[in-house]
Short mmCIF file of C-alpha atoms and ligand atoms in Angstrom, two decimals:
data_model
loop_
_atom_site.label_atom_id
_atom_site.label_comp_id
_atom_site.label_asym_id
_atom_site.label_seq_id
_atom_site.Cartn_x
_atom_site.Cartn_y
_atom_site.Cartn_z
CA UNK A 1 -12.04 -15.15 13.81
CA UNK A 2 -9.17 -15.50 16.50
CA UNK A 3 -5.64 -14.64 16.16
CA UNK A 4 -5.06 -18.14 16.30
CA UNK A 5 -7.41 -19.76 13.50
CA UNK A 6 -5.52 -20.33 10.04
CA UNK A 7 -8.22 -18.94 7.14
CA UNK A 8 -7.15 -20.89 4.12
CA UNK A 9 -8.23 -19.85 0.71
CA UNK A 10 -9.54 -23.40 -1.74
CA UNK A 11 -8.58 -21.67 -5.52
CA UNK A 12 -9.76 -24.55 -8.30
CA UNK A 13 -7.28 -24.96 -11.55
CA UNK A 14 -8.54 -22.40 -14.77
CA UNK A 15 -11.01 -20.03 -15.62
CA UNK A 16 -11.53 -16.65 -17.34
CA UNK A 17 -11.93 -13.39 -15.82
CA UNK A 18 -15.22 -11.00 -17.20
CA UNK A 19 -17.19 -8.08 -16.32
CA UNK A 20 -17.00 -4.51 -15.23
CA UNK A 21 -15.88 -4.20 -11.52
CA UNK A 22 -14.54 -1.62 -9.70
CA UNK A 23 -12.15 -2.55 -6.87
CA UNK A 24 -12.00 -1.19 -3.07
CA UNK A 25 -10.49 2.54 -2.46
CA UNK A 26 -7.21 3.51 -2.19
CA UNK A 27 -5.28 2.25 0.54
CA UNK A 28 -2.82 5.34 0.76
CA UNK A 29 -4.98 8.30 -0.14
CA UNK A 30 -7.94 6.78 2.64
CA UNK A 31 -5.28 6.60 5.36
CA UNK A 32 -4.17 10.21 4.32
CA UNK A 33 -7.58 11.62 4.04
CA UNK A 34 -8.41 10.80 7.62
CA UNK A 35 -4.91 12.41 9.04
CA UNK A 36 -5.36 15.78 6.97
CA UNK A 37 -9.02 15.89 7.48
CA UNK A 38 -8.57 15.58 10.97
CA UNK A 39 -6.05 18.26 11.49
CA UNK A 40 -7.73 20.40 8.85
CA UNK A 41 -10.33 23.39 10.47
CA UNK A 42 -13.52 22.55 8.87
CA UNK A 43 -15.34 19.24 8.24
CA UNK A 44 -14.34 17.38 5.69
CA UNK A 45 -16.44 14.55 3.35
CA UNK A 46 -14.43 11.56 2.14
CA UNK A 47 -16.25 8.81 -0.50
CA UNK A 48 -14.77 5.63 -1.65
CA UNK A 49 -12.97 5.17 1.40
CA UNK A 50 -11.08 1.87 2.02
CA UNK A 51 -13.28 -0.22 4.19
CA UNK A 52 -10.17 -2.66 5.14
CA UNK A 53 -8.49 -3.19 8.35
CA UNK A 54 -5.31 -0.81 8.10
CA UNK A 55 -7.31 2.30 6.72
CA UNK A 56 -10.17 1.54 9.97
CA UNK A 57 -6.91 1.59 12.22
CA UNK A 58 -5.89 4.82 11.07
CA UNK A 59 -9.44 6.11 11.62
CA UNK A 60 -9.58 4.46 15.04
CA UNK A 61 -6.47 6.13 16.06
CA UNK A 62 -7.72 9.69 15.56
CA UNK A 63 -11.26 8.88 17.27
CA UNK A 64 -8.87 7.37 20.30
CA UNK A 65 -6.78 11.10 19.65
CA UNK A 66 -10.17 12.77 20.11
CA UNK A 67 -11.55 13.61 16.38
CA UNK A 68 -15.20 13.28 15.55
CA UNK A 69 -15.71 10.87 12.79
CA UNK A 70 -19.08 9.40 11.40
CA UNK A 71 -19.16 6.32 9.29
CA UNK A 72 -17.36 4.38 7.09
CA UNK A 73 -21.10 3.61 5.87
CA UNK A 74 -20.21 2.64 1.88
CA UNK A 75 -17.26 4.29 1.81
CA UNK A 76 -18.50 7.45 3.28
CA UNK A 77 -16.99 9.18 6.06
CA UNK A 78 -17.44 12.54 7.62
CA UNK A 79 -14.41 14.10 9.83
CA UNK A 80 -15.24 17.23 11.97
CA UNK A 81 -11.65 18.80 11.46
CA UNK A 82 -9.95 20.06 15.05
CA UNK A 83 -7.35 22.06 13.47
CA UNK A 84 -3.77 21.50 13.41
CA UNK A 85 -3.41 21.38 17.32
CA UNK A 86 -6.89 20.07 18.53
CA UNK A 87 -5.64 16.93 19.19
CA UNK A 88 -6.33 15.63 22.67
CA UNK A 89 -4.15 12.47 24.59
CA UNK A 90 -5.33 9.25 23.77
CA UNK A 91 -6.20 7.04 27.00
CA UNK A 92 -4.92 3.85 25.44
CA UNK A 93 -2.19 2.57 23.30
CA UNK A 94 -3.18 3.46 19.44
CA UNK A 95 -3.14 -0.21 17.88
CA UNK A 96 -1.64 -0.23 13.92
CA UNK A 97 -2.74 -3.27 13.92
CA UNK A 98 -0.73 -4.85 10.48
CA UNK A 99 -0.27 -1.27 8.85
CA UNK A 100 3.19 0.41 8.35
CA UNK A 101 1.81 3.37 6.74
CA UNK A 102 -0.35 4.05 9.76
CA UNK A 103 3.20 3.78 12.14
CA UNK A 104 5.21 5.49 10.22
CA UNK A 105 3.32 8.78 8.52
CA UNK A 106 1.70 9.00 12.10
CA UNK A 107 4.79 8.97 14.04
CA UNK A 108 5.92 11.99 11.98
CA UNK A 109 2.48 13.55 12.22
CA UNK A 110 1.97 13.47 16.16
CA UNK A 111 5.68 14.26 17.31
CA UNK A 112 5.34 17.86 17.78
CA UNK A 113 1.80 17.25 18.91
CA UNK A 114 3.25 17.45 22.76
CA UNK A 115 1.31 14.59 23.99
CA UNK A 116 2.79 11.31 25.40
CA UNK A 117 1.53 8.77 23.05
CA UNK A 118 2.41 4.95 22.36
CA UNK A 119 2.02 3.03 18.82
CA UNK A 120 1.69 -1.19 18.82
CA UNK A 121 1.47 -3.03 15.91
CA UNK A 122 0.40 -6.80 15.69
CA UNK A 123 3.60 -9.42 15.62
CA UNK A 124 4.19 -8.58 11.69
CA UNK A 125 4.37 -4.73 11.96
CA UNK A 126 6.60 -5.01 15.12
CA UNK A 127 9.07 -6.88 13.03
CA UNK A 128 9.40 -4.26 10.82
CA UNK A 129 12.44 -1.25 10.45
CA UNK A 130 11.26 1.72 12.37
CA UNK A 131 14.59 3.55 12.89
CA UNK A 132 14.41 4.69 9.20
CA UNK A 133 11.90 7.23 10.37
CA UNK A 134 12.96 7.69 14.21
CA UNK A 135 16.44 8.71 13.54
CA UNK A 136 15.35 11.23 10.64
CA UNK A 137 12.72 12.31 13.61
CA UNK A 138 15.08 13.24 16.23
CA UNK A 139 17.19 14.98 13.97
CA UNK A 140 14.05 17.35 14.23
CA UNK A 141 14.10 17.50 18.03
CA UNK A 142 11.88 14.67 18.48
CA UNK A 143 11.63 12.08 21.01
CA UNK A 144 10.47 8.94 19.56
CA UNK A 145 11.50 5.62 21.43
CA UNK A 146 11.96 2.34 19.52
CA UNK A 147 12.66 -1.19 21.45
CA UNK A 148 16.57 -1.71 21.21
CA UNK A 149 16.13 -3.41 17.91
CA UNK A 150 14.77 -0.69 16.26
CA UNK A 151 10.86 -1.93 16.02
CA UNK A 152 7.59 -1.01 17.56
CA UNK A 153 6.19 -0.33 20.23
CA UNK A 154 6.70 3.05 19.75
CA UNK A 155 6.78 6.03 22.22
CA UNK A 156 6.61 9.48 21.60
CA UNK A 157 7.35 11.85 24.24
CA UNK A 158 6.51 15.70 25.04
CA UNK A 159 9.26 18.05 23.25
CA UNK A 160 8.93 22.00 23.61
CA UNK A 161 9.44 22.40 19.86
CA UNK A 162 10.59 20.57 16.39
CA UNK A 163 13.26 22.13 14.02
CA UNK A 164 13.08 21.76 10.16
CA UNK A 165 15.71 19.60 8.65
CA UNK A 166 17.30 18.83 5.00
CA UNK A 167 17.13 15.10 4.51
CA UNK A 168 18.39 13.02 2.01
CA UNK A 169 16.32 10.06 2.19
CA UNK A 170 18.42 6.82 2.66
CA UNK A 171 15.72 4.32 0.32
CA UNK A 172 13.03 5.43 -2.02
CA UNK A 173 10.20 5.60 0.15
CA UNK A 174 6.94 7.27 0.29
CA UNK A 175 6.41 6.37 4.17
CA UNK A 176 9.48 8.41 5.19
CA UNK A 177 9.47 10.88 3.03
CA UNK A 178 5.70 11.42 4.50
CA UNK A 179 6.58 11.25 7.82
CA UNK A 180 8.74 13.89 7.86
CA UNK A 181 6.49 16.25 6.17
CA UNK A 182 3.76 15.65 8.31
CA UNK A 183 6.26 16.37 11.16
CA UNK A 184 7.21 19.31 9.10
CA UNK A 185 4.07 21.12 9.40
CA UNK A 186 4.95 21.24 12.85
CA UNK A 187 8.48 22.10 12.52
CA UNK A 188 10.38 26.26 12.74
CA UNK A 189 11.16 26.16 9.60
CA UNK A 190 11.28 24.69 5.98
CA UNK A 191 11.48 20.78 6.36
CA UNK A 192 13.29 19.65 2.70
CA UNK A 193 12.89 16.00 1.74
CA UNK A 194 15.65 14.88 -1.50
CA UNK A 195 14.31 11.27 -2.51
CA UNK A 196 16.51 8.70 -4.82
CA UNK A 197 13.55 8.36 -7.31
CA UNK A 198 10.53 9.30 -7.55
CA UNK A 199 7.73 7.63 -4.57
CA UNK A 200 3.75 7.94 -4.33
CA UNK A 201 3.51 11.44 -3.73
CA UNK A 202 -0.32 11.35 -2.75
CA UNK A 203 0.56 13.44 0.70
CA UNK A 204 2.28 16.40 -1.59
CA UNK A 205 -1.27 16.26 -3.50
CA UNK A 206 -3.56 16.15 -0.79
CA UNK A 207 -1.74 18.62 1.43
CA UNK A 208 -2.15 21.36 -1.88
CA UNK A 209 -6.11 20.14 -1.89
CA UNK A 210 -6.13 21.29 1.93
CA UNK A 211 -4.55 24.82 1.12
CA UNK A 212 -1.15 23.86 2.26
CA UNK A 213 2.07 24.88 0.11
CA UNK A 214 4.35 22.44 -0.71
CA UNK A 215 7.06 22.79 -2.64
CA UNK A 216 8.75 20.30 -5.47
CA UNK A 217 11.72 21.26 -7.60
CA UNK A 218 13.97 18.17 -8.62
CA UNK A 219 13.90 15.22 -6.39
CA UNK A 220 13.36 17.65 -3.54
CA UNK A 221 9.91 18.30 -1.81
CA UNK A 222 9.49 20.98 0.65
CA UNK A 223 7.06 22.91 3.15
CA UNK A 224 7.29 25.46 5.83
CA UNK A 225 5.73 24.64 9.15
CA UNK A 226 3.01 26.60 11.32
CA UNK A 227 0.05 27.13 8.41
CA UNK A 228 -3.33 25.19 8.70
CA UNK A 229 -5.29 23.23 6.53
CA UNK A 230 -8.65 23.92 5.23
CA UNK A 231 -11.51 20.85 4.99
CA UNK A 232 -12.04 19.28 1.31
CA UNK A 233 -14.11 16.61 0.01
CA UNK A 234 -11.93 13.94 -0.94
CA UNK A 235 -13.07 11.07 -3.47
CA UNK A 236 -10.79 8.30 -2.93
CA UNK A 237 -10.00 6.38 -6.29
CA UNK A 238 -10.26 2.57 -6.55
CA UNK A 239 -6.07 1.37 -5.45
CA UNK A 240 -4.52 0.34 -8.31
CA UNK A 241 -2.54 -1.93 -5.64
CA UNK A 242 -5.78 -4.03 -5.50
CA UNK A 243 -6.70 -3.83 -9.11
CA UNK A 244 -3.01 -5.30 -9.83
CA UNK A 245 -4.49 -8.58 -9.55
CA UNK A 246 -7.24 -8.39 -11.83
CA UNK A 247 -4.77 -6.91 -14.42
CA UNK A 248 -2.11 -9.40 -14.09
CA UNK A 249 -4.97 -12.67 -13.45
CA UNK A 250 -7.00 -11.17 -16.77
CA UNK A 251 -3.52 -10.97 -18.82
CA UNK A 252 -3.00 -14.52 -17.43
CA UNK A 253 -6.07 -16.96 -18.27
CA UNK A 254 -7.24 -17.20 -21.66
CA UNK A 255 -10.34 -15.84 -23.25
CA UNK A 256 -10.28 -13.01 -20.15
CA UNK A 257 -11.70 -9.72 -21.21
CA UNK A 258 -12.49 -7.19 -17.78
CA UNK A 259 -13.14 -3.48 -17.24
CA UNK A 260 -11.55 -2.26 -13.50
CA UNK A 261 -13.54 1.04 -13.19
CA UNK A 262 -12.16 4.09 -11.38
CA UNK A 263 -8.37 3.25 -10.99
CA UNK A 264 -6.19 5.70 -9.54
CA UNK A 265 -3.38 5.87 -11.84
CA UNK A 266 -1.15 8.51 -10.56
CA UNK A 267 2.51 8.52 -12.24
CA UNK A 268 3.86 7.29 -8.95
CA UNK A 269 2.07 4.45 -8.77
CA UNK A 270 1.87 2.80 -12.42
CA UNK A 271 4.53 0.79 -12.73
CA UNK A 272 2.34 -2.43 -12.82
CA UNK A 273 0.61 -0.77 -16.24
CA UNK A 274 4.25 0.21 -17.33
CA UNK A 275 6.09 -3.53 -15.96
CA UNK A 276 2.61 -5.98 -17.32
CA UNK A 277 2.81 -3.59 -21.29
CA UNK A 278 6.60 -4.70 -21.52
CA UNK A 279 5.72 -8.07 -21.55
CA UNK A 280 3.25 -8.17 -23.85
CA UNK A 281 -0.01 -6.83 -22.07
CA UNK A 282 -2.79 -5.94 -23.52
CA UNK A 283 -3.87 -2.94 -21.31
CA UNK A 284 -6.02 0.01 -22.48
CA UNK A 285 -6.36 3.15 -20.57
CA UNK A 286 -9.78 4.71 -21.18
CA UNK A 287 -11.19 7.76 -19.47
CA UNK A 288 -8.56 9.20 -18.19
CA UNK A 289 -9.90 11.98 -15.89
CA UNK A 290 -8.75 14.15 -12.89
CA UNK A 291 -11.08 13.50 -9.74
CA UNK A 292 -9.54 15.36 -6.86
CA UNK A 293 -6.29 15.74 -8.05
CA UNK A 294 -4.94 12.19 -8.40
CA UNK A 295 -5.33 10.86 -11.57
CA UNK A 296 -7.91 7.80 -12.54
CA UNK A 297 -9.10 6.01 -15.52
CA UNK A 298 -10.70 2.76 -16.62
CA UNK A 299 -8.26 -0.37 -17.63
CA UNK A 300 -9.36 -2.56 -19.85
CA UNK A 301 -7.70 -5.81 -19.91
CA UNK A 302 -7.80 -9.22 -22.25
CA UNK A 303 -5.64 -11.72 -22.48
CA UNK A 304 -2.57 -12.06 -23.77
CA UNK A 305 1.10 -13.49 -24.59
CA UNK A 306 3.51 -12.47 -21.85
CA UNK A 307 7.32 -12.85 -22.16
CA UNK A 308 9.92 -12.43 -19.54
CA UNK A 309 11.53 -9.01 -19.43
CA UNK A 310 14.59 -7.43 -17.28
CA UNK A 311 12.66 -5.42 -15.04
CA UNK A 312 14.02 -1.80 -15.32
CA UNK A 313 14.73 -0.46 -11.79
CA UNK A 314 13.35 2.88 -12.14
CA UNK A 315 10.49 1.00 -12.17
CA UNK A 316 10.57 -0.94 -8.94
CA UNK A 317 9.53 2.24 -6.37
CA UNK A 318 6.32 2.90 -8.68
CA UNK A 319 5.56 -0.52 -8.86
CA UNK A 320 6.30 -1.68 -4.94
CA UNK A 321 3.50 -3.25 -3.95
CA UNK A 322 2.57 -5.12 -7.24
CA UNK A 323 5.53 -7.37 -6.90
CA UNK A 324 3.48 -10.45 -5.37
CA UNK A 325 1.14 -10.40 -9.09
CA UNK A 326 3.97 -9.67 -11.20
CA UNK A 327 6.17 -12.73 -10.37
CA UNK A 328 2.81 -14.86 -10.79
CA UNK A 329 3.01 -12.92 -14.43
CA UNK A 330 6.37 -13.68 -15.11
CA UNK A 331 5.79 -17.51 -13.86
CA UNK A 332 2.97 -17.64 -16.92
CA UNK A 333 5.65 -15.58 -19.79
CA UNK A 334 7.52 -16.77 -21.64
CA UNK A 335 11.35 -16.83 -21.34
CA UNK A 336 12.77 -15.21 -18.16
CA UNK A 337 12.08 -12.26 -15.96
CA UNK A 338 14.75 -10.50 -14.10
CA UNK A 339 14.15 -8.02 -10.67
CA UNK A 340 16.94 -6.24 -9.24
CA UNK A 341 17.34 -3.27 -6.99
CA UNK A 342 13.92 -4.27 -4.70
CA UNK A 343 15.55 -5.18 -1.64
CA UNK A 344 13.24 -2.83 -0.01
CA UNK A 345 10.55 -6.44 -0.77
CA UNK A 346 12.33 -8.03 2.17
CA UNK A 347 10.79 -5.91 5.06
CA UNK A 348 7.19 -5.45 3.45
CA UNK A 349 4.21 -7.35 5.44
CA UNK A 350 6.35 -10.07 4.62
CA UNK A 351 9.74 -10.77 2.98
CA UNK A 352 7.96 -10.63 -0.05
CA UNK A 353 11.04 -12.13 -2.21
CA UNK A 354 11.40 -15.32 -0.08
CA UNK A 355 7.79 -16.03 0.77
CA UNK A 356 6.86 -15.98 -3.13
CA UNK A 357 10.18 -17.85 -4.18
CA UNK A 358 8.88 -20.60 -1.66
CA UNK A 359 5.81 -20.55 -2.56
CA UNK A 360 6.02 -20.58 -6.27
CA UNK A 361 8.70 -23.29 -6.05
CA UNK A 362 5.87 -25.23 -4.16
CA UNK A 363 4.05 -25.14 -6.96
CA UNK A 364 6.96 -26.51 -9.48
CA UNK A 365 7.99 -23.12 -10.58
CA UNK A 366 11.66 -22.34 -11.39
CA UNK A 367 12.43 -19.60 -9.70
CA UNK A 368 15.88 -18.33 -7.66
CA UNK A 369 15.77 -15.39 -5.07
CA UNK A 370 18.26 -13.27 -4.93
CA UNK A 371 19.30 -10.46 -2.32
CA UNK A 372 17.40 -7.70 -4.02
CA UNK A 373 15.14 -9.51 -6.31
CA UNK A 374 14.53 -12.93 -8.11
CA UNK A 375 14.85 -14.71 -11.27
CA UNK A 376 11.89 -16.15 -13.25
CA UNK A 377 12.30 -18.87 -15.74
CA UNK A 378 8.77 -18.40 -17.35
CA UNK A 379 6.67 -21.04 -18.75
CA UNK A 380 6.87 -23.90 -16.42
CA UNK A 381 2.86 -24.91 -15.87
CA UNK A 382 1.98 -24.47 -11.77
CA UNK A 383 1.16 -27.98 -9.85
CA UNK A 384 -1.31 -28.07 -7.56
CA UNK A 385 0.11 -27.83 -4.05
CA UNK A 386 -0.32 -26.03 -0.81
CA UNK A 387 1.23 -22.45 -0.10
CA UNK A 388 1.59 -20.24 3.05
CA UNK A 389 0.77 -16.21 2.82
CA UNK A 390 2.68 -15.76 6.05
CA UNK A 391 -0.08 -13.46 6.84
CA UNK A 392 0.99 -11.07 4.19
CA UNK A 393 -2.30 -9.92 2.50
CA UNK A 394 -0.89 -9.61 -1.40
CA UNK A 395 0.76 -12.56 -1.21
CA UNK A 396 -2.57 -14.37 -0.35
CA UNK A 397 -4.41 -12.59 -3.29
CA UNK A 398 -1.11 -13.12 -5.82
CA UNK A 399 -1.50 -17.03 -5.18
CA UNK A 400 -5.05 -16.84 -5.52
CA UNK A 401 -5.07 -15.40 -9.08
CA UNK A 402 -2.36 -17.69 -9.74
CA UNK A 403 -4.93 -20.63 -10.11
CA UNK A 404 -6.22 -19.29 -13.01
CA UNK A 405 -3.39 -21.44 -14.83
CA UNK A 406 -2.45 -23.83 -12.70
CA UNK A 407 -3.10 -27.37 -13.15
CA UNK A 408 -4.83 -28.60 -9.89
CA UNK A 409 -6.08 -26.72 -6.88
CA UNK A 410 -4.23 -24.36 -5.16
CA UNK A 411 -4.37 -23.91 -1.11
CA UNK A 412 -3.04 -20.96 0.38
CA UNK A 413 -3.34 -20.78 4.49
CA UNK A 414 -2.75 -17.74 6.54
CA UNK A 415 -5.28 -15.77 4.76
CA UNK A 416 -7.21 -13.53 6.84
CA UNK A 417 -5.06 -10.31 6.54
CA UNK A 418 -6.61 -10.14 2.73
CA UNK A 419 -9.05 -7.83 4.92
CA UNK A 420 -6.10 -5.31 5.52
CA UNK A 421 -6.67 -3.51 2.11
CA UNK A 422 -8.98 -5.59 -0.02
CA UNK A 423 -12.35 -6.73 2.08
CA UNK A 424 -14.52 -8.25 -0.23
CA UNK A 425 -11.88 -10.27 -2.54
CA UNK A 426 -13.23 -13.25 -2.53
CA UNK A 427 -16.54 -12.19 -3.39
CA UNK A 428 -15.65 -10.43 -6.78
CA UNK A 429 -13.04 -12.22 -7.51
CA UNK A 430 -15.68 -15.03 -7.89
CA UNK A 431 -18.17 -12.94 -9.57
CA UNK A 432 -15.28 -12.33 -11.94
CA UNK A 433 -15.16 -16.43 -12.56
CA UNK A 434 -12.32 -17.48 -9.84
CA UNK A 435 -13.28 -20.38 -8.63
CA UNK A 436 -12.62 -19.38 -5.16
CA UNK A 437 -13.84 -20.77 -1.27
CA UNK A 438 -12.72 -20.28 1.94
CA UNK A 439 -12.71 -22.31 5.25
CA UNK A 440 -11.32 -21.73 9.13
CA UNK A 441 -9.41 -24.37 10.38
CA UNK A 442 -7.58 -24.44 14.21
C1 S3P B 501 2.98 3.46 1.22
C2 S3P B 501 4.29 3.44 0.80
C3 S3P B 501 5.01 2.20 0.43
C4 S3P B 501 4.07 1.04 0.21
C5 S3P B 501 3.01 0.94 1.26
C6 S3P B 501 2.18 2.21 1.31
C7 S3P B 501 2.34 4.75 1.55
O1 S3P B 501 5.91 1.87 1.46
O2 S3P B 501 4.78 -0.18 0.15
O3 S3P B 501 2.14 -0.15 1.01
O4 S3P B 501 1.09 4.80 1.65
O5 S3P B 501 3.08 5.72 1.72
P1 S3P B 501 7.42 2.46 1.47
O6 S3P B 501 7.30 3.92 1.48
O7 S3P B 501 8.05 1.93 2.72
O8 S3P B 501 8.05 1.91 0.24
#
């Protein structure tokens, strides 16, 4: 498909969700499991990796920086490890493609590399804030160029050395905080990292699974530079991210009763299970094992009565990318639902707050945005109507499950980026009973 053809998803009015599915692997952990493995002296096995576009990017980039890598074949890739400073300078320009983790946690990760690299991103990734890492990054003694607004294209120049900083991050996020880390294994030093609340901390796990120390006491995460990492096998969990939809579209249509196998439920990251049980959901948590150290379990889900809820706000950095599903929860609750403090929605893949605010309101729903969140009056049945993604992958699939109780069909255009994290969704999505089609128009 070209750049320029519009993939619009054809969602028909009701339905119930069944079966025992397990969603693709986790977006995160894959794109971390290919950094680490590749830096790491050994080779390293990785199963359940994410097949979609932003985690292939992130593999692309380190073939383009010289790493061996064999596969994905089913979610199985093998990295021959080149050891922390084996990296060699790309020929080309490493394209991002639509993924912000891949910028930002590699930014940090190849600035004390000493090679003269560049970083593009397609038209929705160069929109997006990239000073929140560069600044923290020349603190450290780096030399990594933004355009004058602050965006990619990024360059990263040749410097002699890094230093280890204290930094109090600015927002609650997981991408910085990484960044700097990853830069801190380069740095003289003891990089410290204070967060505002707790983020995914899924590069603090995997580094300790490679033999690196890292540190945590309070809010504050730490790590000398100059040690190495050791190969692992890594068995990526299925992203909770992805199974967000299944858990809010089987608490949504009546007579729904799923299984999501495999779900990576890490405390950082479960703010869906935590946000969907406070309005009523009826979620159980089976199985709960360790595999790898991130934590994963089985979620049963069947149907129930939502109501609206005020969203508490520690909640909002554990729940970050589940936003798109949730409103589409609160939209079927009853009474209202209240976000604050998630202003951090408006520079996702999209501005998450507006895009879904239009959209539902398309669709006859009362909803108001506000600066740093929205206001759902629940319980107002969705029309049919036509909606636009903007390109933003979870706003495609949070429209999409929406159907399930809306009264007519539901159109949403812009669709292809679905592939960016969740290849395969329309596929088992149907063979979970959404009555789901695609087509390519000009
Ligand atoms: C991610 C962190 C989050 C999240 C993104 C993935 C990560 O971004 O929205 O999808 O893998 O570190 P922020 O750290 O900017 O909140």
């Amino acid at each position: 498909m070209s750049s320029t053809e519009n993939m619009v998803f054809h969602v028909q009015p009701g339905g119930a969700l069944k079966g025992t599915f397990r969603v693709p692997g986790d977006k995160s952990i894959s794109h971390r499991s290919i950094m680490l493995g590749s830096l790491a002296e050994g080779v390293t096995h990785i199963t359940g990796f994410l097949e979609g576009e932003d985690s292939l990017a992130t593999l692309k980039a380190f073939r383009s920086l010289g790493v061996t890598i064999e596969g994905p074949e089913q979610g199985r890739v093998t990295i021959q490890g080149v050891g922390m400073h084996g990296l060699k300078a790309p020929q080309v320009s490493l394209d991002l493609g639509n993924s912000g983790t891949s910028m930002r946690l590699l930014s940090g990760l190849l600035a004390g590399q000493g090679l003269e690299i560049t970083l593009v991103g397609d038209s929705s990734l160069s929109g997006r804030p990239m000073r929140r890492v560069t600044d923290p990054l020349s603190k450290m003694g780096a030399a990594v160029e933004t355009t004058e607004s602050g965006t990619a294209p990024l360059t990263i120049h040749p410097v002699n050395a890094l230093k280890a900083i204290d930094y109090e991050l600015p927002v609650a996020s997981a991408q910085i905080k990484s960044c700097l880390l990853l830069a801190g294994l380069y740095a003289e030093g003891e990089t410290r990292v204070t967060e505002p609340a707790p983020t995914r901390d899924h590069t603090e796990r995997m580094l300790r699974g490679f033999g690196y120390s890292v540190q945590k006491q309070d809010s504050t995460i730490s790590l000398k530079g100059g040690g190495k990492l050791t190969a692992c096998d890594i068995d990526v969990p299925a992203d909770i991210s992805s199974a967000a939809f299944f858990l809010v579209g089987a608490s949504i249509a009546p007579d729904s009763d799923i299984v999501l196998q495999h779900v990576g439920i890490n405390p950082t990251r479960d703010g869906v299970i935590t946000i969907l049980k406070l309005m009523g959901a009826d979620i159980e948590v089976m199985h709960r094992r360790e595999v790898g150290g991130e934590p994963v379990a089985d979620l049963r889900v069947r149907s129930a009565k939502l109501h609206g809820i005020d969203i508490p706000e520690e909640q909002v950095p554990l729940a970050i990318d589940e936003f798109p599903a949730l409103f589409v929860a609160a939209v079927c609750a009853e009474g209202v639902t209240r976000l604050t403090g998630a202003e951090e929605l408006r520079v996702k893949e999209s501005d998450r707050i507006q895009v879904m605010a239009d959209g539902l309101k398309a669709l006859g729903a009362d909803v108001t945005p506000t600066p740093d969140g929205i206001v759902i009056e629940g319980g107002v049945p969705l029309q049919t109507g036509r909606v636009n993604s903007h390109g933003d992958h979870r706003i495609a699939m949070a429209f999409a499950i929406a159907a399930l109780r809306a009264q007519g069909e539901i159109l949403i255009d812009d669709c292809s980026n679905v592939n960016t994290s969740f290849p395969g969704f329309t596929e088992l999505a149907s063979g979970a009973g959404l009555v789901i089609s695609t087509s390519v128009e000009n």
